[in-house]
Tab-separated table of C-alpha atoms in Angstrom:
chain	number	residue	atom	x	y	z
A	136	ILE	CA	-4.508	9.414	4.278
A	137	GLY	CA	-3.140	6.276	3.897
A	138	GLY	CA	-3.423	2.672	2.853
A	139	ALA	CA	-5.176	2.075	6.344
A	140	GLU	CA	-7.430	5.050	5.960
A	141	GLN	CA	-8.244	4.079	2.111
A	142	SER	CA	-9.497	0.773	3.413
A	143	THR	CA	-11.763	2.568	6.425
A	144	LEU	CA	-13.458	4.189	4.543
A	145	ASP	CA	-14.088	1.644	0.974
A	146	VAL	CA	-14.873	-1.051	4.244
A	147	ALA	CA	-17.293	1.832	5.254
A	148	ALA	CA	-18.743	2.101	2.380
A	149	ALA	CA	-19.358	-1.348	1.371
A	150	VAL	CA	-21.102	-1.861	5.149
A	151	VAL	CA	-23.656	0.693	3.998
A	152	ARG	CA	-24.604	-0.483	0.391
A	153	ALA	CA	-25.163	-3.815	1.889
A	154	GLY	CA	-27.971	-1.948	4.436
A	155	GLY	CA	-26.041	-1.864	7.511
A	156	ARG	CA	-24.656	1.458	9.322
A	157	ALA	CA	-20.946	2.440	8.936
A	158	ILE	CA	-19.852	4.972	12.482
A	159	VAL	CA	-15.865	5.693	12.150
A	160	ALA	CA	-14.828	7.104	14.942
A	161	SER	CA	-11.463	9.348	14.373
A	162	ALA	CA	-9.829	12.237	15.058
A	163	GLY	CA	-11.036	12.804	11.564
A	164	GLY	CA	-8.799	14.533	8.783
A	165	GLY	CA	-8.264	15.763	4.955
A	166	MET	CA	-10.334	11.842	3.743
A	167	GLU	CA	-13.738	13.212	5.896
A	168	ASP	CA	-15.820	14.196	3.274
A	169	ARG	CA	-15.379	10.763	1.173
A	170	LEU	CA	-16.045	9.442	4.054
A	171	ILE	CA	-19.889	11.572	5.152
A	172	ALA	CA	-20.267	10.703	1.122
A	173	SER	CA	-20.601	6.971	1.126
A	174	GLY	CA	-23.021	7.354	4.200
A	175	ALA	CA	-21.177	6.636	6.828
A	176	GLU	CA	-21.218	8.581	10.353
A	177	LEU	CA	-18.365	10.215	11.619
A	178	VAL	CA	-17.676	10.577	15.394
A	179	VAL	CA	-14.513	12.727	16.065
A	180	LEU	CA	-12.503	11.277	18.968
A	181	PRO	CA	-8.612	11.126	20.066
A	182	VAL	CA	-8.170	7.769	19.266
A	183	GLN	CA	-4.513	8.209	17.959
A	184	SER	CA	-3.499	9.794	21.948
A	185	LYS	CA	-0.909	6.795	23.228
A	186	ASN	CA	-1.781	9.665	26.975
A	187	PRO	CA	-3.187	6.765	29.080
A	188	ARG	CA	-5.453	9.532	30.614
A	189	THR	CA	-7.246	10.389	27.065
A	190	MET	CA	-7.204	6.344	26.219
A	191	ILE	CA	-9.080	5.555	29.342
A	192	ALA	CA	-11.854	8.850	27.986
A	193	ASN	CA	-11.642	7.536	23.917
A	194	ALA	CA	-12.795	3.845	25.854
A	195	LEU	CA	-15.755	5.120	27.648
A	196	ALA	CA	-16.772	7.495	24.939
A	197	LEU	CA	-16.739	4.073	23.217
A	198	ALA	CA	-18.344	2.476	25.136
A	199	GLN	CA	-20.991	4.225	24.937
A	200	LEU	CA	-21.480	4.837	21.724
A	201	ILE	CA	-21.434	0.416	21.296
A	202	ARG	CA	-24.480	1.351	23.624
A	203	ARG	CA	-26.226	3.566	22.176
A	204	GLU	CA	-26.036	3.298	19.074
A	205	LYS	CA	-26.431	-0.919	19.588
A	206	VAL	CA	-23.174	-1.485	17.684
A	207	SER	CA	-22.476	-5.423	16.327
A	208	VAL	CA	-19.298	-5.299	15.605
A	209	VAL	CA	-15.735	-3.264	16.288
A	210	HIS	CA	-13.624	-3.433	13.998
A	211	VAL	CA	-10.196	-1.816	15.016
A	212	ARG	CA	-7.459	-0.748	12.571
A	213	SER	CA	-4.546	0.600	14.381
A	214	ARG	CA	-2.730	-0.471	17.615
A	215	ALA	CA	-3.337	2.771	19.564
A	216	PRO	CA	-7.125	3.063	19.324
A	217	ALA	CA	-7.077	-0.356	20.134
A	218	PHE	CA	-6.362	-0.460	23.869
A	219	SER	CA	-9.443	1.936	23.995
A	220	ALA	CA	-11.341	-0.056	21.928
A	221	LEU	CA	-10.376	-3.226	22.535
A	222	TRP	CA	-11.854	-2.326	26.743
A	223	ALA	CA	-15.118	-1.169	25.196
A	224	ALA	CA	-16.031	-4.052	22.796
A	225	ARG	CA	-15.140	-5.901	26.280
A	226	ARG	CA	-17.350	-3.948	28.584
A	227	THR	CA	-19.983	-4.234	26.397
A	228	ARG	CA	-19.793	-8.135	24.790
A	229	THR	CA	-19.554	-6.813	21.724
A	230	PRO	CA	-17.564	-8.472	18.770
A	231	VAL	CA	-13.813	-6.675	18.210
A	232	LEU	CA	-11.963	-7.684	15.160
A	233	ALA	CA	-8.751	-5.725	13.934
A	234	THR	CA	-7.019	-5.419	11.027
A	235	TYR	CA	-2.922	-5.586	11.687
A	236	HIS	CA	-1.760	-3.108	8.370
A	237	GLY	CA	1.700	-2.867	8.234
A	238	ILE	CA	4.811	-4.977	9.617
A	239	TYR	CA	5.446	-3.382	13.198
A	240	GLY	CA	9.255	-2.557	13.972
A	241	ALA	CA	9.354	-5.124	17.396
A	242	LYS	CA	13.093	-4.652	18.675
A	243	GLY	CA	12.011	-5.740	22.207
A	244	LEU	CA	9.161	-6.920	24.063
A	245	LEU	CA	7.732	-4.067	25.265
A	246	LYS	CA	6.677	-2.943	21.913
A	247	ARG	CA	6.360	-6.841	20.799
A	248	TRP	CA	3.462	-6.009	23.727
A	249	TYR	CA	2.132	-3.020	22.121
A	250	ASN	CA	2.235	-4.491	18.743
A	251	GLY	CA	0.732	-7.352	19.680
A	252	VAL	CA	-3.009	-5.748	20.963
A	253	MET	CA	-3.986	-6.039	17.482
A	254	THR	CA	-4.696	-10.086	17.610
A	255	ARG	CA	-6.162	-9.974	21.842
A	256	GLY	CA	-9.815	-9.732	19.783
A	257	ASP	CA	-11.787	-12.326	18.782
A	258	ARG	CA	-10.609	-12.232	14.444
A	259	VAL	CA	-6.874	-10.755	12.700
A	260	ILE	CA	-7.605	-9.934	9.181
A	261	ALA	CA	-3.620	-9.716	7.644
A	262	ASN	CA	-3.452	-7.505	4.541
A	263	SER	CA	-0.743	-10.158	3.125
A	264	ALA	CA	-0.430	-13.169	3.431
A	265	TYR	CA	3.036	-12.202	4.109
A	266	THR	CA	1.500	-9.987	6.864
A	267	ARG	CA	-0.265	-13.118	8.190
A	268	ASP	CA	2.959	-15.281	8.517
A	269	HIS	CA	4.452	-11.770	10.465
A	270	VAL	CA	1.934	-11.817	12.741
A	271	LEU	CA	1.432	-15.652	13.926
A	272	ALA	CA	5.849	-15.466	14.026
A	273	GLN	CA	5.680	-12.490	16.499
A	274	HIS	CA	2.401	-13.606	18.305
A	275	ARG	CA	1.027	-16.088	20.680
A	276	VAL	CA	-2.255	-16.148	18.085
A	277	ASP	CA	-4.346	-19.224	17.628
A	278	PRO	CA	-3.933	-19.658	13.332
A	279	ALA	CA	-7.547	-19.955	12.771
A	280	LYS	CA	-7.887	-16.258	14.487
A	281	VAL	CA	-5.993	-15.095	11.478
A	282	THR	CA	-7.367	-14.594	7.887
A	283	ALA	CA	-5.840	-12.719	4.936
A	284	ILE	CA	-7.624	-10.103	3.179
A	285	PRO	CA	-4.813	-8.447	0.404
A	286	ARG	CA	-6.571	-4.274	0.707
A	287	GLY	CA	-7.893	-3.550	-2.365
A	288	ILE	CA	-7.148	-1.703	-5.559
A	289	ASP	CA	-9.739	0.955	-7.435
A	290	MET	CA	-10.220	-1.119	-10.623
A	291	GLU	CA	-12.810	1.870	-11.742
A	292	ARG	CA	-10.286	4.679	-11.376
A	293	PHE	CA	-6.509	2.252	-12.420
A	294	ASP	CA	-8.605	0.806	-15.704
A	295	PRO	CA	-6.573	2.098	-18.811
A	296	ALA	CA	-9.659	2.862	-20.670
A	297	ALA	CA	-10.472	5.632	-17.981
A	298	VAL	CA	-7.429	7.783	-18.324
A	299	GLY	CA	-7.979	9.842	-21.654
A	300	GLN	CA	-4.442	10.718	-24.022
A	301	ASP	CA	-5.090	13.950	-22.861
A	302	ARG	CA	-4.180	13.717	-19.236
A	303	ILE	CA	-1.263	11.373	-20.478
A	304	ASP	CA	0.712	14.780	-22.503
A	305	ALA	CA	-0.058	16.484	-19.898
A	306	LEU	CA	2.135	14.745	-18.087
A	307	ARG	CA	4.191	13.696	-20.597
A	308	GLN	CA	5.076	18.146	-21.175
A	309	ARG	CA	5.120	18.497	-17.190
A	310	TRP	CA	7.678	16.123	-17.192
A	311	ARG	CA	9.337	17.046	-20.253
A	312	ILE	CA	9.100	13.610	-22.048
A	313	ASP	CA	9.160	13.282	-26.201
A	314	PRO	CA	6.200	11.434	-27.243
A	315	ALA	CA	8.870	9.954	-30.147
A	316	ASP	CA	10.829	8.667	-27.254
A	317	ARG	CA	10.989	5.209	-27.217
A	318	ARG	CA	13.494	4.159	-24.618
A	319	LEU	CA	12.090	1.852	-22.607
A	320	LYS	CA	10.278	3.960	-19.725
A	321	LEU	CA	10.450	2.634	-16.202
A	322	ILE	CA	8.202	4.424	-13.432
A	323	LEU	CA	9.237	4.237	-9.729
A	324	ALA	CA	7.310	5.435	-7.910
A	325	GLY	CA	6.835	6.300	-4.122
A	326	ARG	CA	8.036	8.925	-1.745
A	327	LEU	CA	11.272	9.125	-1.797
A	328	THR	CA	12.726	7.634	1.490
A	329	ARG	CA	15.519	5.200	1.021
A	330	TRP	CA	13.825	1.905	1.468
A	331	LYS	CA	11.995	2.617	-1.301
A	332	GLY	CA	15.110	2.391	-3.096
A	333	GLN	CA	15.637	5.489	-5.630
A	334	SER	CA	19.784	4.959	-5.579
A	335	LEU	CA	19.567	1.570	-6.219
A	336	ALA	CA	17.028	2.030	-9.277
A	337	ILE	CA	19.405	4.217	-10.694
A	338	GLU	CA	22.355	2.332	-10.327
A	339	ALA	CA	20.863	-0.442	-12.105
A	340	VAL	CA	20.223	2.527	-14.780
A	341	ALA	CA	23.657	3.016	-14.819
A	342	ARG	CA	25.512	-0.830	-14.987
A	343	LEU	CA	23.445	-1.113	-18.121
A	344	LYS	CA	24.715	2.230	-19.298
A	345	ALA	CA	28.295	0.999	-18.789
A	346	ASP	CA	27.542	-2.061	-20.913
A	347	GLY	CA	25.743	0.163	-23.716
A	348	LEU	CA	22.945	-0.338	-23.123
A	349	ASP	CA	21.195	3.037	-22.622
A	350	GLN	CA	17.688	3.165	-24.577
A	351	ILE	CA	16.070	3.320	-21.029
A	352	GLN	CA	14.988	6.266	-18.932
A	353	LEU	CA	14.107	5.782	-15.496
A	354	LEU	CA	11.430	8.081	-14.239
A	355	LEU	CA	11.185	9.037	-10.170
A	356	VAL	CA	7.416	10.065	-9.007
A	357	GLY	CA	7.651	10.831	-5.303
A	358	ASP	CA	7.703	14.118	-2.347
A	359	SER	CA	10.282	14.467	-0.985
A	360	GLN	CA	8.442	15.059	2.503
A	361	GLY	CA	11.287	17.103	3.625
A	362	ARG	CA	14.002	14.321	3.181
A	363	LEU	CA	16.537	16.905	1.516
A	364	ALA	CA	19.484	15.650	2.518
A	365	TYR	CA	18.263	12.474	0.561
A	366	LEU	CA	16.734	13.748	-2.337
A	367	ALA	CA	20.310	16.143	-2.592
A	368	GLU	CA	21.751	12.464	-1.791
A	369	LEU	CA	19.977	11.258	-5.824
A	370	GLU	CA	21.121	14.620	-8.127
A	371	GLN	CA	24.172	13.511	-6.889
A	372	SER	CA	24.644	9.825	-7.255
A	373	ILE	CA	22.490	10.785	-10.734
A	374	ARG	CA	25.737	13.259	-11.764
A	375	THR	CA	28.182	11.037	-10.506
A	376	LEU	CA	27.453	7.956	-12.570
A	377	ALA	CA	26.446	10.150	-15.078
A	378	VAL	CA	23.109	9.307	-16.443
A	379	ALA	CA	21.204	12.894	-16.428
A	380	ASP	CA	20.128	11.931	-19.551
A	381	GLN	CA	18.437	8.702	-18.569
A	382	VAL	CA	17.124	9.881	-14.910
A	383	LYS	CA	14.660	12.014	-14.170
A	384	ILE	CA	13.379	12.768	-10.992
A	385	VAL	CA	10.205	14.310	-11.552
A	386	GLY	CA	8.474	15.636	-7.954
A	387	PRO	CA	4.637	14.258	-6.686
A	388	CYS	CA	2.033	13.631	-9.221
A	389	SER	CA	-1.910	13.854	-8.307
A	390	ASP	CA	-2.669	11.439	-10.776
A	391	MET	CA	-1.339	8.071	-10.833
A	392	PRO	CA	-2.958	5.977	-13.091
A	393	ALA	CA	-2.242	8.601	-16.343
A	394	ALA	CA	1.729	7.631	-14.326
A	395	TYR	CA	1.387	4.032	-15.186
A	396	LEU	CA	0.645	4.789	-18.696
A	397	VAL	CA	3.287	7.072	-18.907
A	398	GLY	CA	5.789	3.954	-18.830
A	399	ASP	CA	5.643	1.247	-20.441
A	400	VAL	CA	7.120	-0.974	-16.896
A	401	ALA	CA	6.710	-0.102	-13.373
A	402	LEU	CA	9.716	-0.618	-10.425
A	403	ALA	CA	9.072	-1.217	-6.469
A	404	PRO	CA	12.620	-1.908	-5.821
A	405	SER	CA	11.936	-1.651	-1.487
A	406	LEU	CA	15.143	-2.084	0.449
A	407	GLU	CA	12.520	-3.610	2.531
A	408	PRO	CA	9.786	-6.074	2.802
A	409	GLU	CA	6.029	-4.855	2.011
A	410	ALA	CA	3.881	-5.693	3.531
A	411	PHE	CA	1.697	-5.474	0.740
A	412	GLY	CA	2.977	-2.877	-1.136
A	413	ARG	CA	0.608	-1.086	-3.385
A	414	THR	CA	3.113	0.434	-5.881
A	415	ALA	CA	3.637	-3.013	-7.129
A	416	VAL	CA	-0.535	-4.018	-7.720
A	417	GLU	CA	-1.602	-0.390	-8.866
A	418	PRO	CA	0.373	-0.039	-12.209
A	419	GLN	CA	-1.093	-3.926	-12.747
A	420	ALA	CA	-3.868	-2.937	-12.707
A	421	MET	CA	-3.437	-0.505	-15.430
A	422	GLY	CA	-1.870	-3.576	-17.793
A	423	ARG	CA	1.736	-2.739	-17.062
A	424	PRO	CA	4.495	-5.343	-15.965
A	425	VAL	CA	6.568	-4.830	-12.644
A	426	ILE	CA	9.699	-5.344	-11.600
A	427	ALA	CA	10.100	-6.102	-8.078
A	428	ALA	CA	11.932	-7.324	-4.457
A	429	ASP	CA	11.916	-10.533	-4.733
A	430	HIS	CA	11.183	-10.800	-0.639
A	431	GLY	CA	7.512	-9.404	1.148
A	432	ALA	CA	3.539	-9.480	0.219
A	433	THR	CA	5.259	-8.569	-3.757
A	434	ARG	CA	6.379	-12.603	-4.063
A	435	GLU	CA	2.202	-12.229	-3.653
A	436	THR	CA	1.108	-9.703	-5.777
A	437	VAL	CA	3.384	-10.582	-8.912
A	438	VAL	CA	4.399	-13.448	-10.775
A	439	ALA	CA	7.494	-14.146	-12.149
A	440	GLY	CA	7.973	-14.011	-16.375
A	441	GLN	CA	3.906	-13.854	-16.203
A	442	THR	CA	2.953	-10.334	-14.917
A	443	GLY	CA	6.184	-9.296	-14.010
A	444	TRP	CA	9.936	-10.118	-12.714
A	445	LEU	CA	11.490	-10.233	-9.059
A	446	ALA	CA	14.843	-9.358	-8.311
A	447	THR	CA	17.386	-9.913	-5.486
A	448	PRO	CA	16.387	-6.544	-3.088
A	449	GLY	CA	19.190	-4.604	-2.682
A	450	ASP	CA	21.633	-6.268	-5.564
A	451	GLY	CA	21.961	-3.457	-8.336
A	452	GLU	CA	23.697	-6.103	-10.727
A	453	ALA	CA	20.775	-8.173	-10.039
A	454	TRP	CA	18.030	-5.201	-11.110
A	455	ALA	CA	20.131	-4.319	-13.919
A	456	LEU	CA	19.429	-7.962	-15.217
A	457	ALA	CA	15.797	-8.094	-14.525
A	458	ILE	CA	15.557	-4.132	-16.392
A	459	ALA	CA	18.166	-5.196	-18.946
A	460	GLU	CA	15.128	-8.388	-19.609
A	461	ALA	CA	12.274	-6.603	-19.919
A	462	GLN	CA	13.863	-3.874	-22.519
A	463	ALA	CA	14.441	-7.349	-24.925
A	464	ALA	CA	10.817	-8.557	-24.090
A	465	GLY	CA	9.816	-5.860	-26.633
A	466	PRO	CA	6.234	-4.244	-26.912
A	467	GLU	CA	4.331	-7.725	-27.561
A	468	ARG	CA	5.591	-9.529	-25.079
A	469	LEU	CA	5.291	-6.754	-22.061
A	470	ALA	CA	1.337	-5.844	-23.579
A	471	ALA	CA	0.619	-9.972	-22.530
A	472	MET	CA	2.196	-9.618	-19.787
A	473	GLY	CA	0.624	-6.406	-18.706
A	474	ALA	CA	-3.002	-8.334	-19.755
A	475	ALA	CA	-2.317	-11.080	-17.612
A	476	ALA	CA	-1.150	-8.522	-14.540
A	477	ARG	CA	-4.479	-6.188	-15.064
A	478	ALA	CA	-7.170	-9.612	-15.445
A	479	ARG	CA	-5.225	-11.399	-12.186
A	480	THR	CA	-5.572	-7.683	-10.038
A	481	ARG	CA	-8.909	-8.060	-10.897
A	482	ALA	CA	-9.977	-10.786	-9.930
A	483	LEU	CA	-7.653	-11.053	-6.397
A	484	TYR	CA	-6.938	-7.443	-5.477
A	485	SER	CA	-10.259	-5.474	-6.366
A	486	VAL	CA	-11.812	-2.896	-3.195
A	487	GLU	CA	-14.323	-5.695	-4.563
A	488	ALA	CA	-12.659	-8.908	-3.038
A	489	MET	CA	-11.585	-6.978	-0.562
A	490	THR	CA	-15.067	-6.060	0.982
A	491	ASP	CA	-16.007	-8.786	-0.089
A	492	ALA	CA	-14.403	-11.192	2.066
A	493	THR	CA	-14.744	-8.006	4.970
A	494	LEU	CA	-17.954	-8.110	5.292
A	495	ALA	CA	-17.770	-12.290	5.107
A	496	VAL	CA	-15.251	-11.968	8.412
A	497	TYR	CA	-18.633	-9.830	9.922
A	498	ARG	CA	-20.945	-12.029	9.090
A	499	SER	CA	-18.987	-15.516	10.665
A	500	MET	CA	-18.644	-13.265	13.995
A	501	LEU	CA	-22.124	-12.191	14.240
A	502	GLY	CA	-23.654	-15.688	13.245
A	503	ALA	CA	-21.717	-17.120	15.916
A	504	LEU	CA	-23.182	-15.503	18.864
């Protein structure tokens, strides 16, 4: 379960709707039922393995699959499977492309070579312009081969009109938020891990409190995923900075559309650049402006002054200033920014925009045969 996997399901469903067949080779997992329900087909193979013998076996199995099912295009979405899939595609003379889903670390030549497998096909899809720039900087690849197609957001799920008041009330009750509390509510969604910037947001709230601006409430929404030391560090920081009345760690949430409507503004303070960053786009789909770190793909997804604010990464003072500006904006301006954010998200970052662009790449590859 993750961004690459969700995009796989979205594109597979689009292929089926367009009258084609979508066959996904995967080790399987929690999204299998959704894949099958879309009309796609699942072939279970241990493609996640980095064991050389397993990778060779996968390559042979994929080549047989391609021949048997008369596959037209092979689309790779992860590095370990790419070695097997690339060999199988070349063996069967089938067009092959890969989606570069993240900013893969590469401290040495060997790791850069390993990452480069994602660029050795006929075409490359990058999940943002930022990722495309990274691919071109890291690998010797023809720029004409690399197309930026942002990830898609489910605009039906992330639709303010589709969220009933009962869902919002249920979260307020669970998180112990008084509906009459008129403080500016900030939603920071993301797993509790240091690079997501929760500590920075707490620091910014504390700075504002010290300046007398305390009509703010910060809600940290996310799972610690076993990072108990970091969770304890956040809790200690809240106590030390005396902001327990303003900061709540509410834990994981399965209803993020409603969560964003509990808040007024979303935060995306990642300390490291995001390759795409759903937590800066999903709240905009819900009509909420975003304060985001001024680096990575959030420079593309958040328009400063129109759909949100951009703040210097890791700078507590800059984040405090951005939050103060959001508070000073007032309800009417925040609503106008939220409306602009939703309109822009629908135009640029919908699932339909992503799948249409991906199918266009498929067609161009088939037309080149």
